[in-house]
């Protein structure tokens, strides 16, 4: 192919591609570079949960005395391990944990997604003290010392309307993102 034909081909392709890219947009890419890479597992009462499920004790409808208050809370941990399932070395590191999920409108309560489940009730995430609510879809929980490699939280049942809770299954899902710093 001679130089003239190549130039014409390039010009023709350039003209076509400028039409193809007439629409503009933005793509955001996020990433993190870290000197610590750990796997996180969910643990309840010190036992790793293979399916990342935390199970709460049953509750009766009569136990809900107020809305937006957690009841029958149970502890769970996000445990950092390395590839060999040994504790990940986080000495001198802190962590920020961002929780996201589907909330009931006007409440910091994860929606109940159980088919045919209990009405007016979901799950509320709590800090390690068992009383302070975690702000889902908001500011991250800050853990000053993550050197124990166990990030502790609690979860409890919570009503959107304590006088209207009905019987049934309760199942909620929360997603987390952790940055060790």
Short mmCIF file of N, CA and C in Angstrom, two decimals:
data_model
loop_
_atom_site.label_atom_id
_atom_site.label_comp_id
_atom_site.label_asym_id
_atom_site.label_seq_id
_atom_site.Cartn_x
_atom_site.Cartn_y
_atom_site.Cartn_z
N UNK A 1 0.86 -1.16 0.00
CA UNK A 1 0.00 0.00 0.00
C UNK A 1 0.90 1.23 0.00
N UNK A 2 0.64 2.19 -0.88
CA UNK A 2 1.50 3.36 -0.92
C UNK A 2 1.08 4.38 0.14
N UNK A 3 1.93 5.36 0.38
CA UNK A 3 1.69 6.34 1.44
C UNK A 3 0.42 7.13 1.22
N UNK A 4 0.09 7.47 -0.03
CA UNK A 4 -1.11 8.24 -0.32
C UNK A 4 -2.35 7.46 0.10
N UNK A 5 -2.39 6.15 -0.22
CA UNK A 5 -3.54 5.32 0.14
C UNK A 5 -3.67 5.22 1.66
N UNK A 6 -2.55 5.08 2.37
CA UNK A 6 -2.59 5.02 3.83
C UNK A 6 -3.14 6.32 4.42
N UNK A 7 -2.72 7.45 3.91
CA UNK A 7 -3.19 8.73 4.42
C UNK A 7 -4.68 8.87 4.17
N UNK A 8 -5.15 8.50 2.99
CA UNK A 8 -6.59 8.57 2.68
C UNK A 8 -7.35 7.63 3.62
N UNK A 9 -6.84 6.43 3.84
CA UNK A 9 -7.51 5.48 4.73
C UNK A 9 -7.59 6.02 6.15
N UNK A 10 -6.50 6.58 6.63
CA UNK A 10 -6.49 7.14 7.98
C UNK A 10 -7.46 8.31 8.07
N UNK A 11 -7.48 9.18 7.08
CA UNK A 11 -8.40 10.31 7.07
C UNK A 11 -9.84 9.84 7.04
N UNK A 12 -10.13 8.82 6.28
CA UNK A 12 -11.49 8.30 6.19
C UNK A 12 -11.91 7.68 7.52
N UNK A 13 -11.03 6.92 8.13
CA UNK A 13 -11.34 6.31 9.43
C UNK A 13 -11.51 7.39 10.49
N UNK A 14 -10.65 8.41 10.48
CA UNK A 14 -10.76 9.51 11.44
C UNK A 14 -12.09 10.22 11.30
N UNK A 15 -12.54 10.44 10.08
CA UNK A 15 -13.83 11.09 9.84
C UNK A 15 -14.98 10.26 10.36
N UNK A 16 -14.92 8.96 10.19
CA UNK A 16 -15.97 8.08 10.68
C UNK A 16 -15.97 8.05 12.20
N UNK A 17 -14.78 7.94 12.81
CA UNK A 17 -14.73 7.83 14.25
C UNK A 17 -15.15 9.13 14.93
N UNK A 18 -14.95 10.28 14.29
CA UNK A 18 -15.39 11.52 14.92
C UNK A 18 -16.91 11.57 14.97
N UNK A 19 -17.57 10.96 14.02
CA UNK A 19 -19.03 10.88 14.06
C UNK A 19 -19.44 9.90 15.16
N UNK A 20 -18.73 8.82 15.31
CA UNK A 20 -19.08 7.80 16.29
C UNK A 20 -18.88 8.30 17.72
N UNK A 21 -17.99 9.25 17.94
CA UNK A 21 -17.75 9.73 19.29
C UNK A 21 -18.40 11.08 19.55
N UNK A 22 -19.42 11.41 18.79
CA UNK A 22 -20.11 12.68 18.98
C UNK A 22 -20.74 12.77 20.37
N UNK A 23 -21.25 11.66 20.90
CA UNK A 23 -21.78 11.66 22.26
C UNK A 23 -20.63 11.60 23.24
N UNK A 24 -20.69 12.44 24.27
CA UNK A 24 -19.62 12.43 25.26
C UNK A 24 -20.20 12.01 26.61
N UNK A 25 -19.36 11.55 27.46
CA UNK A 25 -19.79 11.12 28.78
C UNK A 25 -18.60 11.03 29.69
N UNK A 26 -18.86 10.56 30.85
CA UNK A 26 -17.81 10.46 31.85
C UNK A 26 -17.83 9.07 32.47
N UNK A 27 -16.67 8.51 32.65
CA UNK A 27 -16.53 7.23 33.33
C UNK A 27 -15.58 7.47 34.49
N UNK A 28 -15.99 7.03 35.67
CA UNK A 28 -15.15 7.19 36.86
C UNK A 28 -14.63 5.82 37.26
N UNK A 29 -13.34 5.73 37.44
CA UNK A 29 -12.71 4.49 37.88
C UNK A 29 -12.08 4.74 39.24
N UNK A 30 -12.37 3.88 40.20
CA UNK A 30 -11.80 4.00 41.53
C UNK A 30 -10.93 2.78 41.82
N UNK A 31 -9.91 2.96 42.58
CA UNK A 31 -9.06 1.85 42.97
C UNK A 31 -8.28 2.21 44.22
N UNK A 32 -7.59 1.25 44.75
CA UNK A 32 -6.79 1.46 45.96
C UNK A 32 -5.51 0.67 45.83
N UNK A 33 -4.41 1.29 46.20
CA UNK A 33 -3.14 0.60 46.30
C UNK A 33 -2.82 0.50 47.78
N UNK A 34 -2.52 -0.69 48.24
CA UNK A 34 -2.30 -0.91 49.66
C UNK A 34 -1.11 -1.83 49.87
N UNK A 35 -0.48 -1.68 51.02
CA UNK A 35 0.60 -2.61 51.37
C UNK A 35 0.04 -3.80 52.14
N UNK A 36 -1.28 -3.82 52.37
CA UNK A 36 -1.92 -4.91 53.09
C UNK A 36 -3.09 -5.43 52.28
N UNK A 37 -3.06 -6.70 51.95
CA UNK A 37 -4.18 -7.31 51.25
C UNK A 37 -4.71 -8.43 52.13
N UNK A 38 -5.96 -8.33 52.48
CA UNK A 38 -6.57 -9.32 53.37
C UNK A 38 -7.88 -9.79 52.78
N UNK A 39 -8.28 -10.97 53.18
CA UNK A 39 -9.60 -11.50 52.86
C UNK A 39 -10.46 -11.27 54.09
N UNK A 40 -11.72 -10.90 53.88
CA UNK A 40 -12.62 -10.68 55.02
C UNK A 40 -13.66 -11.77 55.09
N UNK A 41 -13.83 -12.31 56.28
CA UNK A 41 -14.83 -13.34 56.53
C UNK A 41 -15.77 -12.84 57.62
N UNK A 42 -17.03 -13.26 57.55
CA UNK A 42 -18.00 -12.93 58.59
C UNK A 42 -17.93 -14.01 59.66
N UNK A 43 -17.89 -13.57 60.91
CA UNK A 43 -17.83 -14.49 62.04
C UNK A 43 -18.92 -14.10 63.04
N UNK A 44 -19.61 -15.10 63.58
CA UNK A 44 -20.61 -14.87 64.62
C UNK A 44 -20.25 -15.75 65.80
N UNK A 45 -20.11 -15.14 66.97
CA UNK A 45 -19.71 -15.84 68.19
C UNK A 45 -18.41 -16.62 67.98
N UNK A 46 -17.48 -16.01 67.24
CA UNK A 46 -16.17 -16.61 67.00
C UNK A 46 -16.13 -17.71 65.97
N UNK A 47 -17.26 -17.98 65.32
CA UNK A 47 -17.32 -19.05 64.31
C UNK A 47 -17.49 -18.43 62.93
N UNK A 48 -16.58 -18.76 62.02
CA UNK A 48 -16.66 -18.24 60.65
C UNK A 48 -17.95 -18.73 59.99
N UNK A 49 -18.63 -17.83 59.31
CA UNK A 49 -19.88 -18.15 58.63
C UNK A 49 -19.60 -18.25 57.13
N UNK A 50 -19.56 -19.46 56.61
CA UNK A 50 -19.19 -19.70 55.21
C UNK A 50 -20.07 -18.94 54.23
N UNK A 51 -21.32 -18.73 54.58
CA UNK A 51 -22.24 -18.05 53.67
C UNK A 51 -22.47 -16.58 54.05
N UNK A 52 -21.63 -16.04 54.92
CA UNK A 52 -21.73 -14.64 55.37
C UNK A 52 -23.10 -14.30 55.94
N UNK A 53 -23.71 -15.24 56.64
CA UNK A 53 -25.03 -15.04 57.23
C UNK A 53 -24.92 -14.92 58.75
N UNK A 54 -25.57 -13.89 59.29
CA UNK A 54 -25.66 -13.71 60.73
C UNK A 54 -27.10 -14.00 61.12
N UNK A 55 -27.30 -14.91 62.06
CA UNK A 55 -28.65 -15.32 62.47
C UNK A 55 -28.98 -14.74 63.84
N UNK A 56 -30.13 -14.10 63.93
CA UNK A 56 -30.60 -13.52 65.18
C UNK A 56 -31.57 -14.47 65.87
N UNK A 57 -31.66 -14.35 67.19
CA UNK A 57 -32.66 -15.11 67.94
C UNK A 57 -34.04 -14.61 67.56
N UNK A 58 -35.06 -15.47 67.63
CA UNK A 58 -36.43 -15.04 67.31
C UNK A 58 -36.90 -13.93 68.26
N UNK A 59 -37.86 -13.15 67.79
CA UNK A 59 -38.45 -12.07 68.58
C UNK A 59 -39.96 -12.11 68.40
N UNK A 60 -40.71 -11.68 69.41
CA UNK A 60 -42.17 -11.62 69.28
C UNK A 60 -42.58 -10.20 68.90
N UNK A 61 -43.76 -10.07 68.32
CA UNK A 61 -44.26 -8.75 67.93
C UNK A 61 -44.43 -7.85 69.16
N UNK A 62 -44.73 -8.43 70.31
CA UNK A 62 -44.94 -7.65 71.54
C UNK A 62 -43.64 -7.04 72.08
N UNK A 63 -42.49 -7.54 71.66
CA UNK A 63 -41.22 -7.02 72.16
C UNK A 63 -40.83 -5.69 71.52
N UNK A 64 -41.49 -5.30 70.45
CA UNK A 64 -41.20 -4.02 69.81
C UNK A 64 -41.95 -2.92 70.55
N UNK A 65 -41.24 -2.15 71.35
CA UNK A 65 -41.85 -1.09 72.16
C UNK A 65 -41.74 0.28 71.50
N UNK A 66 -40.77 0.45 70.61
CA UNK A 66 -40.56 1.74 69.95
C UNK A 66 -40.03 1.50 68.54
N UNK A 67 -40.32 2.45 67.69
CA UNK A 67 -39.80 2.40 66.32
C UNK A 67 -38.35 2.86 66.30
N UNK A 68 -37.62 2.44 65.28
CA UNK A 68 -36.23 2.87 65.06
C UNK A 68 -35.30 2.53 66.22
N UNK A 69 -35.61 1.48 66.93
CA UNK A 69 -34.79 1.00 68.05
C UNK A 69 -34.46 -0.46 67.79
N UNK A 70 -33.20 -0.82 67.99
CA UNK A 70 -32.78 -2.21 67.74
C UNK A 70 -33.12 -3.09 68.93
N UNK A 71 -33.64 -4.28 68.63
CA UNK A 71 -33.99 -5.27 69.64
C UNK A 71 -33.31 -6.59 69.31
N UNK A 72 -32.98 -7.35 70.36
CA UNK A 72 -32.37 -8.69 70.22
C UNK A 72 -31.10 -8.64 69.38
N UNK A 73 -30.30 -7.61 69.61
CA UNK A 73 -29.06 -7.46 68.83
C UNK A 73 -28.10 -8.61 69.11
N UNK A 74 -27.39 -8.98 68.09
CA UNK A 74 -26.37 -10.02 68.21
C UNK A 74 -25.08 -9.50 67.57
N UNK A 75 -23.96 -9.89 68.14
CA UNK A 75 -22.67 -9.45 67.64
C UNK A 75 -22.18 -10.28 66.47
N UNK A 76 -21.42 -9.63 65.61
CA UNK A 76 -20.73 -10.32 64.52
C UNK A 76 -19.47 -9.54 64.21
N UNK A 77 -18.55 -10.19 63.51
CA UNK A 77 -17.27 -9.56 63.18
C UNK A 77 -16.93 -9.77 61.72
N UNK A 78 -16.23 -8.80 61.18
CA UNK A 78 -15.58 -8.95 59.89
C UNK A 78 -14.13 -9.23 60.24
N UNK A 79 -13.68 -10.45 59.95
CA UNK A 79 -12.36 -10.90 60.37
C UNK A 79 -11.43 -10.92 59.16
N UNK A 80 -10.33 -10.20 59.28
CA UNK A 80 -9.35 -10.13 58.20
C UNK A 80 -8.36 -11.28 58.33
N UNK A 81 -8.22 -12.05 57.26
CA UNK A 81 -7.26 -13.16 57.22
C UNK A 81 -6.41 -13.03 55.97
N UNK A 82 -5.26 -13.68 55.99
CA UNK A 82 -4.45 -13.71 54.77
C UNK A 82 -4.80 -14.97 53.99
N UNK A 83 -4.10 -15.22 52.91
CA UNK A 83 -4.42 -16.36 52.04
C UNK A 83 -4.37 -17.70 52.77
N UNK A 84 -3.55 -17.81 53.82
CA UNK A 84 -3.43 -19.07 54.55
C UNK A 84 -4.39 -19.16 55.73
N UNK A 85 -5.36 -18.30 55.80
CA UNK A 85 -6.38 -18.19 56.85
C UNK A 85 -5.78 -17.87 58.22
N UNK A 86 -4.56 -17.38 58.24
CA UNK A 86 -3.99 -16.86 59.47
C UNK A 86 -4.48 -15.42 59.62
N UNK A 87 -4.41 -14.89 60.83
CA UNK A 87 -4.83 -13.52 61.04
C UNK A 87 -3.96 -12.58 60.22
N UNK A 88 -4.58 -11.66 59.54
CA UNK A 88 -3.88 -10.69 58.70
C UNK A 88 -3.17 -9.68 59.62
N UNK A 89 -1.95 -9.32 59.32
CA UNK A 89 -1.19 -8.40 60.15
C UNK A 89 -1.63 -6.97 59.89
N UNK A 90 -2.40 -6.42 60.81
CA UNK A 90 -2.88 -5.04 60.69
C UNK A 90 -2.33 -4.17 61.81
N UNK A 91 -1.19 -4.58 62.38
CA UNK A 91 -0.58 -3.84 63.48
C UNK A 91 -0.37 -2.39 63.08
N UNK A 92 -0.85 -1.49 63.93
CA UNK A 92 -0.68 -0.06 63.68
C UNK A 92 -1.64 0.51 62.67
N UNK A 93 -2.61 -0.25 62.22
CA UNK A 93 -3.55 0.24 61.20
C UNK A 93 -4.93 0.47 61.81
N UNK A 94 -5.61 1.44 61.25
CA UNK A 94 -7.01 1.67 61.56
C UNK A 94 -7.83 1.25 60.35
N UNK A 95 -9.13 1.40 60.45
CA UNK A 95 -9.99 1.01 59.33
C UNK A 95 -11.21 1.92 59.28
N UNK A 96 -11.70 2.12 58.07
CA UNK A 96 -13.00 2.77 57.90
C UNK A 96 -13.88 1.79 57.15
N UNK A 97 -15.10 1.60 57.67
CA UNK A 97 -16.03 0.63 57.11
C UNK A 97 -17.25 1.38 56.61
N UNK A 98 -17.50 1.29 55.32
CA UNK A 98 -18.66 1.93 54.70
C UNK A 98 -19.74 0.87 54.47
N UNK A 99 -20.92 1.05 55.04
CA UNK A 99 -22.04 0.13 54.87
C UNK A 99 -23.05 0.74 53.91
N UNK A 100 -23.57 -0.06 52.99
CA UNK A 100 -24.62 0.38 52.08
C UNK A 100 -25.72 -0.68 52.04
N UNK A 101 -26.91 -0.26 51.68
CA UNK A 101 -28.02 -1.20 51.57
C UNK A 101 -29.32 -0.48 51.29
N UNK A 102 -30.37 -1.26 51.07
CA UNK A 102 -31.70 -0.70 50.83
C UNK A 102 -32.36 -0.41 52.17
N UNK A 103 -32.65 0.87 52.40
CA UNK A 103 -33.27 1.29 53.65
C UNK A 103 -34.74 1.62 53.44
N UNK A 104 -35.52 1.49 54.51
CA UNK A 104 -36.90 2.00 54.49
C UNK A 104 -36.81 3.52 54.45
N UNK A 105 -37.67 4.16 53.68
CA UNK A 105 -37.67 5.61 53.55
C UNK A 105 -37.88 6.24 54.93
N UNK A 106 -37.01 7.18 55.28
CA UNK A 106 -37.11 7.89 56.55
C UNK A 106 -36.58 7.14 57.75
N UNK A 107 -35.97 5.98 57.53
CA UNK A 107 -35.45 5.16 58.63
C UNK A 107 -34.05 4.66 58.28
N UNK A 108 -33.24 4.45 59.29
CA UNK A 108 -31.92 3.84 59.12
C UNK A 108 -32.04 2.34 59.40
N UNK A 109 -33.02 1.72 58.72
CA UNK A 109 -33.33 0.30 58.91
C UNK A 109 -33.28 -0.39 57.56
N UNK A 110 -32.48 -1.46 57.48
CA UNK A 110 -32.39 -2.23 56.24
C UNK A 110 -33.73 -2.89 55.96
N UNK A 111 -34.18 -2.79 54.72
CA UNK A 111 -35.48 -3.35 54.34
C UNK A 111 -35.51 -4.86 54.50
N UNK A 112 -36.68 -5.37 54.86
CA UNK A 112 -36.92 -6.81 54.92
C UNK A 112 -37.22 -7.27 53.49
N UNK A 113 -36.38 -8.15 52.96
CA UNK A 113 -36.57 -8.64 51.59
C UNK A 113 -37.11 -10.07 51.55
N UNK A 114 -37.49 -10.61 52.70
CA UNK A 114 -38.04 -11.97 52.75
C UNK A 114 -39.39 -11.99 52.03
N UNK A 115 -39.56 -12.92 51.12
CA UNK A 115 -40.82 -13.06 50.41
C UNK A 115 -41.93 -13.43 51.39
N UNK A 116 -42.99 -12.61 51.43
CA UNK A 116 -44.09 -12.87 52.36
C UNK A 116 -43.69 -12.72 53.81
N UNK A 117 -42.62 -11.97 54.08
CA UNK A 117 -42.08 -11.85 55.42
C UNK A 117 -42.84 -10.91 56.32
N UNK A 118 -42.31 -10.70 57.51
CA UNK A 118 -42.89 -9.80 58.49
C UNK A 118 -42.96 -8.39 57.92
N UNK A 119 -43.99 -7.65 58.32
CA UNK A 119 -44.17 -6.28 57.83
C UNK A 119 -43.72 -5.28 58.89
N UNK A 120 -43.28 -4.12 58.41
CA UNK A 120 -42.89 -2.98 59.26
C UNK A 120 -41.69 -3.27 60.15
N UNK A 121 -40.83 -4.18 59.71
CA UNK A 121 -39.64 -4.52 60.47
C UNK A 121 -38.51 -4.87 59.51
N UNK A 122 -37.29 -4.55 59.93
CA UNK A 122 -36.09 -4.89 59.17
C UNK A 122 -34.95 -5.07 60.16
N UNK A 123 -33.74 -4.80 59.70
CA UNK A 123 -32.56 -4.96 60.55
C UNK A 123 -31.83 -3.62 60.67
N UNK A 124 -31.29 -3.38 61.86
CA UNK A 124 -30.51 -2.17 62.09
C UNK A 124 -29.09 -2.56 62.49
N UNK A 125 -28.11 -2.02 61.77
CA UNK A 125 -26.70 -2.24 62.10
C UNK A 125 -26.30 -1.33 63.25
N UNK A 126 -25.47 -1.87 64.14
CA UNK A 126 -25.01 -1.13 65.30
C UNK A 126 -23.49 -1.21 65.40
N UNK A 127 -22.90 -0.20 66.00
CA UNK A 127 -21.46 -0.21 66.26
C UNK A 127 -21.14 -1.31 67.27
N UNK A 128 -19.87 -1.48 67.58
CA UNK A 128 -19.44 -2.56 68.48
C UNK A 128 -20.01 -2.42 69.89
N UNK A 129 -20.43 -1.20 70.28
CA UNK A 129 -21.01 -1.02 71.62
C UNK A 129 -22.41 -1.62 71.74
N UNK A 130 -23.01 -2.00 70.63
CA UNK A 130 -24.33 -2.63 70.64
C UNK A 130 -25.50 -1.68 70.76
N UNK A 131 -25.24 -0.38 70.84
CA UNK A 131 -26.34 0.59 70.97
C UNK A 131 -26.31 1.71 69.94
N UNK A 132 -25.13 2.11 69.49
CA UNK A 132 -25.01 3.21 68.54
C UNK A 132 -25.28 2.71 67.12
N UNK A 133 -26.32 3.26 66.46
CA UNK A 133 -26.61 2.82 65.09
C UNK A 133 -25.50 3.20 64.11
N UNK A 134 -25.21 2.31 63.19
CA UNK A 134 -24.31 2.59 62.07
C UNK A 134 -25.14 3.35 61.04
N UNK A 135 -24.59 4.40 60.47
CA UNK A 135 -25.30 5.13 59.43
C UNK A 135 -25.08 4.42 58.10
N UNK A 136 -26.09 3.68 57.67
CA UNK A 136 -26.01 2.98 56.38
C UNK A 136 -26.18 4.02 55.27
N UNK A 137 -25.41 3.88 54.21
CA UNK A 137 -25.41 4.83 53.08
C UNK A 137 -24.95 6.22 53.52
N UNK A 138 -24.16 6.31 54.58
CA UNK A 138 -23.69 7.59 55.09
C UNK A 138 -22.21 7.54 55.39
N UNK A 139 -21.82 8.23 56.42
CA UNK A 139 -20.41 8.29 56.82
C UNK A 139 -19.93 6.91 57.27
N UNK A 140 -18.68 6.60 56.97
CA UNK A 140 -18.15 5.29 57.38
C UNK A 140 -17.93 5.21 58.89
N UNK A 141 -17.97 4.00 59.40
CA UNK A 141 -17.60 3.73 60.79
C UNK A 141 -16.08 3.72 60.85
N UNK A 142 -15.52 4.44 61.80
CA UNK A 142 -14.07 4.53 61.93
C UNK A 142 -13.63 3.65 63.10
N UNK A 143 -12.71 2.77 62.82
CA UNK A 143 -12.14 1.89 63.84
C UNK A 143 -10.68 2.29 63.99
N UNK A 144 -10.35 2.91 65.13
CA UNK A 144 -9.02 3.47 65.33
C UNK A 144 -7.92 2.42 65.33
N UNK A 145 -8.19 1.27 65.93
CA UNK A 145 -7.17 0.23 66.03
C UNK A 145 -7.71 -1.08 65.48
N UNK A 146 -7.26 -1.45 64.30
CA UNK A 146 -7.70 -2.70 63.66
C UNK A 146 -6.67 -3.80 63.82
N UNK A 147 -5.69 -3.60 64.72
CA UNK A 147 -4.59 -4.55 64.84
C UNK A 147 -5.04 -5.94 65.26
N UNK A 148 -6.21 -6.06 65.88
CA UNK A 148 -6.74 -7.38 66.25
C UNK A 148 -7.33 -8.11 65.07
N UNK A 149 -7.41 -7.46 63.92
CA UNK A 149 -7.92 -8.02 62.66
C UNK A 149 -9.39 -8.43 62.74
N UNK A 150 -10.09 -7.96 63.76
CA UNK A 150 -11.51 -8.26 63.91
C UNK A 150 -12.27 -6.94 64.05
N UNK A 151 -13.12 -6.65 63.08
CA UNK A 151 -13.92 -5.43 63.10
C UNK A 151 -15.31 -5.81 63.59
N UNK A 152 -15.63 -5.37 64.80
CA UNK A 152 -16.84 -5.85 65.48
C UNK A 152 -18.03 -4.92 65.30
N UNK A 153 -19.20 -5.53 65.05
CA UNK A 153 -20.46 -4.82 64.89
C UNK A 153 -21.57 -5.64 65.54
N UNK A 154 -22.77 -5.10 65.55
CA UNK A 154 -23.96 -5.79 66.02
C UNK A 154 -25.07 -5.53 65.02
N UNK A 155 -26.09 -6.37 65.06
CA UNK A 155 -27.28 -6.16 64.24
C UNK A 155 -28.48 -6.60 65.06
N UNK A 156 -29.57 -5.84 64.93
CA UNK A 156 -30.78 -6.18 65.66
C UNK A 156 -32.02 -5.92 64.81
N UNK A 157 -33.13 -6.48 65.26
CA UNK A 157 -34.41 -6.20 64.61
C UNK A 157 -34.78 -4.74 64.92
N UNK A 158 -35.43 -4.06 63.98
CA UNK A 158 -35.92 -2.70 64.24
C UNK A 158 -37.21 -2.49 63.46
N UNK A 159 -38.15 -1.83 64.11
CA UNK A 159 -39.47 -1.60 63.51
C UNK A 159 -39.56 -0.20 62.91
N UNK A 160 -40.23 -0.11 61.78
CA UNK A 160 -40.54 1.20 61.21
C UNK A 160 -41.79 1.76 61.87
N UNK A 161 -42.64 0.88 62.38
CA UNK A 161 -43.84 1.24 63.14
C UNK A 161 -44.06 0.13 64.16
N UNK A 162 -43.67 0.38 65.40
CA UNK A 162 -43.70 -0.65 66.44
C UNK A 162 -45.10 -1.19 66.71
N UNK A 163 -46.13 -0.42 66.39
CA UNK A 163 -47.50 -0.88 66.65
C UNK A 163 -48.06 -1.72 65.51
N UNK A 164 -47.33 -1.81 64.40
CA UNK A 164 -47.87 -2.51 63.22
C UNK A 164 -46.99 -3.67 62.74
N UNK A 165 -46.05 -4.14 63.56
CA UNK A 165 -45.19 -5.26 63.17
C UNK A 165 -46.02 -6.53 63.07
N UNK A 166 -45.83 -7.27 61.98
CA UNK A 166 -46.54 -8.54 61.81
C UNK A 166 -45.54 -9.69 61.85
N UNK A 167 -46.06 -10.90 62.04
CA UNK A 167 -45.22 -12.10 62.09
C UNK A 167 -44.66 -12.43 60.71
N UNK A 168 -43.53 -13.12 60.70
CA UNK A 168 -42.95 -13.60 59.46
C UNK A 168 -41.44 -13.56 59.49
N UNK A 169 -40.84 -14.04 58.43
CA UNK A 169 -39.39 -14.06 58.30
C UNK A 169 -38.86 -12.64 58.09
N UNK A 170 -37.63 -12.42 58.53
CA UNK A 170 -36.95 -11.15 58.29
C UNK A 170 -35.59 -11.46 57.69
N UNK A 171 -35.32 -10.84 56.55
CA UNK A 171 -34.04 -11.04 55.86
C UNK A 171 -33.63 -9.70 55.26
N UNK A 172 -32.46 -9.24 55.62
CA UNK A 172 -31.93 -7.99 55.10
C UNK A 172 -30.51 -8.22 54.62
N UNK A 173 -30.08 -7.39 53.69
CA UNK A 173 -28.72 -7.50 53.14
C UNK A 173 -28.03 -6.15 53.25
N UNK A 174 -26.78 -6.17 53.69
CA UNK A 174 -25.95 -4.97 53.72
C UNK A 174 -24.64 -5.28 53.03
N UNK A 175 -24.11 -4.31 52.33
CA UNK A 175 -22.82 -4.43 51.66
C UNK A 175 -21.81 -3.58 52.42
N UNK A 176 -20.56 -4.01 52.43
CA UNK A 176 -19.54 -3.24 53.12
C UNK A 176 -18.33 -3.03 52.23
N UNK A 177 -17.63 -1.96 52.52
CA UNK A 177 -16.37 -1.65 51.87
C UNK A 177 -15.43 -1.18 52.97
N UNK A 178 -14.23 -1.75 53.01
CA UNK A 178 -13.30 -1.44 54.09
C UNK A 178 -11.99 -0.90 53.52
N UNK A 179 -11.51 0.16 54.14
CA UNK A 179 -10.19 0.69 53.81
C UNK A 179 -9.36 0.66 55.09
N UNK A 180 -8.25 -0.04 55.05
CA UNK A 180 -7.31 -0.06 56.17
C UNK A 180 -6.33 1.07 55.94
N UNK A 181 -6.07 1.86 56.98
CA UNK A 181 -5.16 3.00 56.82
C UNK A 181 -4.17 3.08 57.96
#
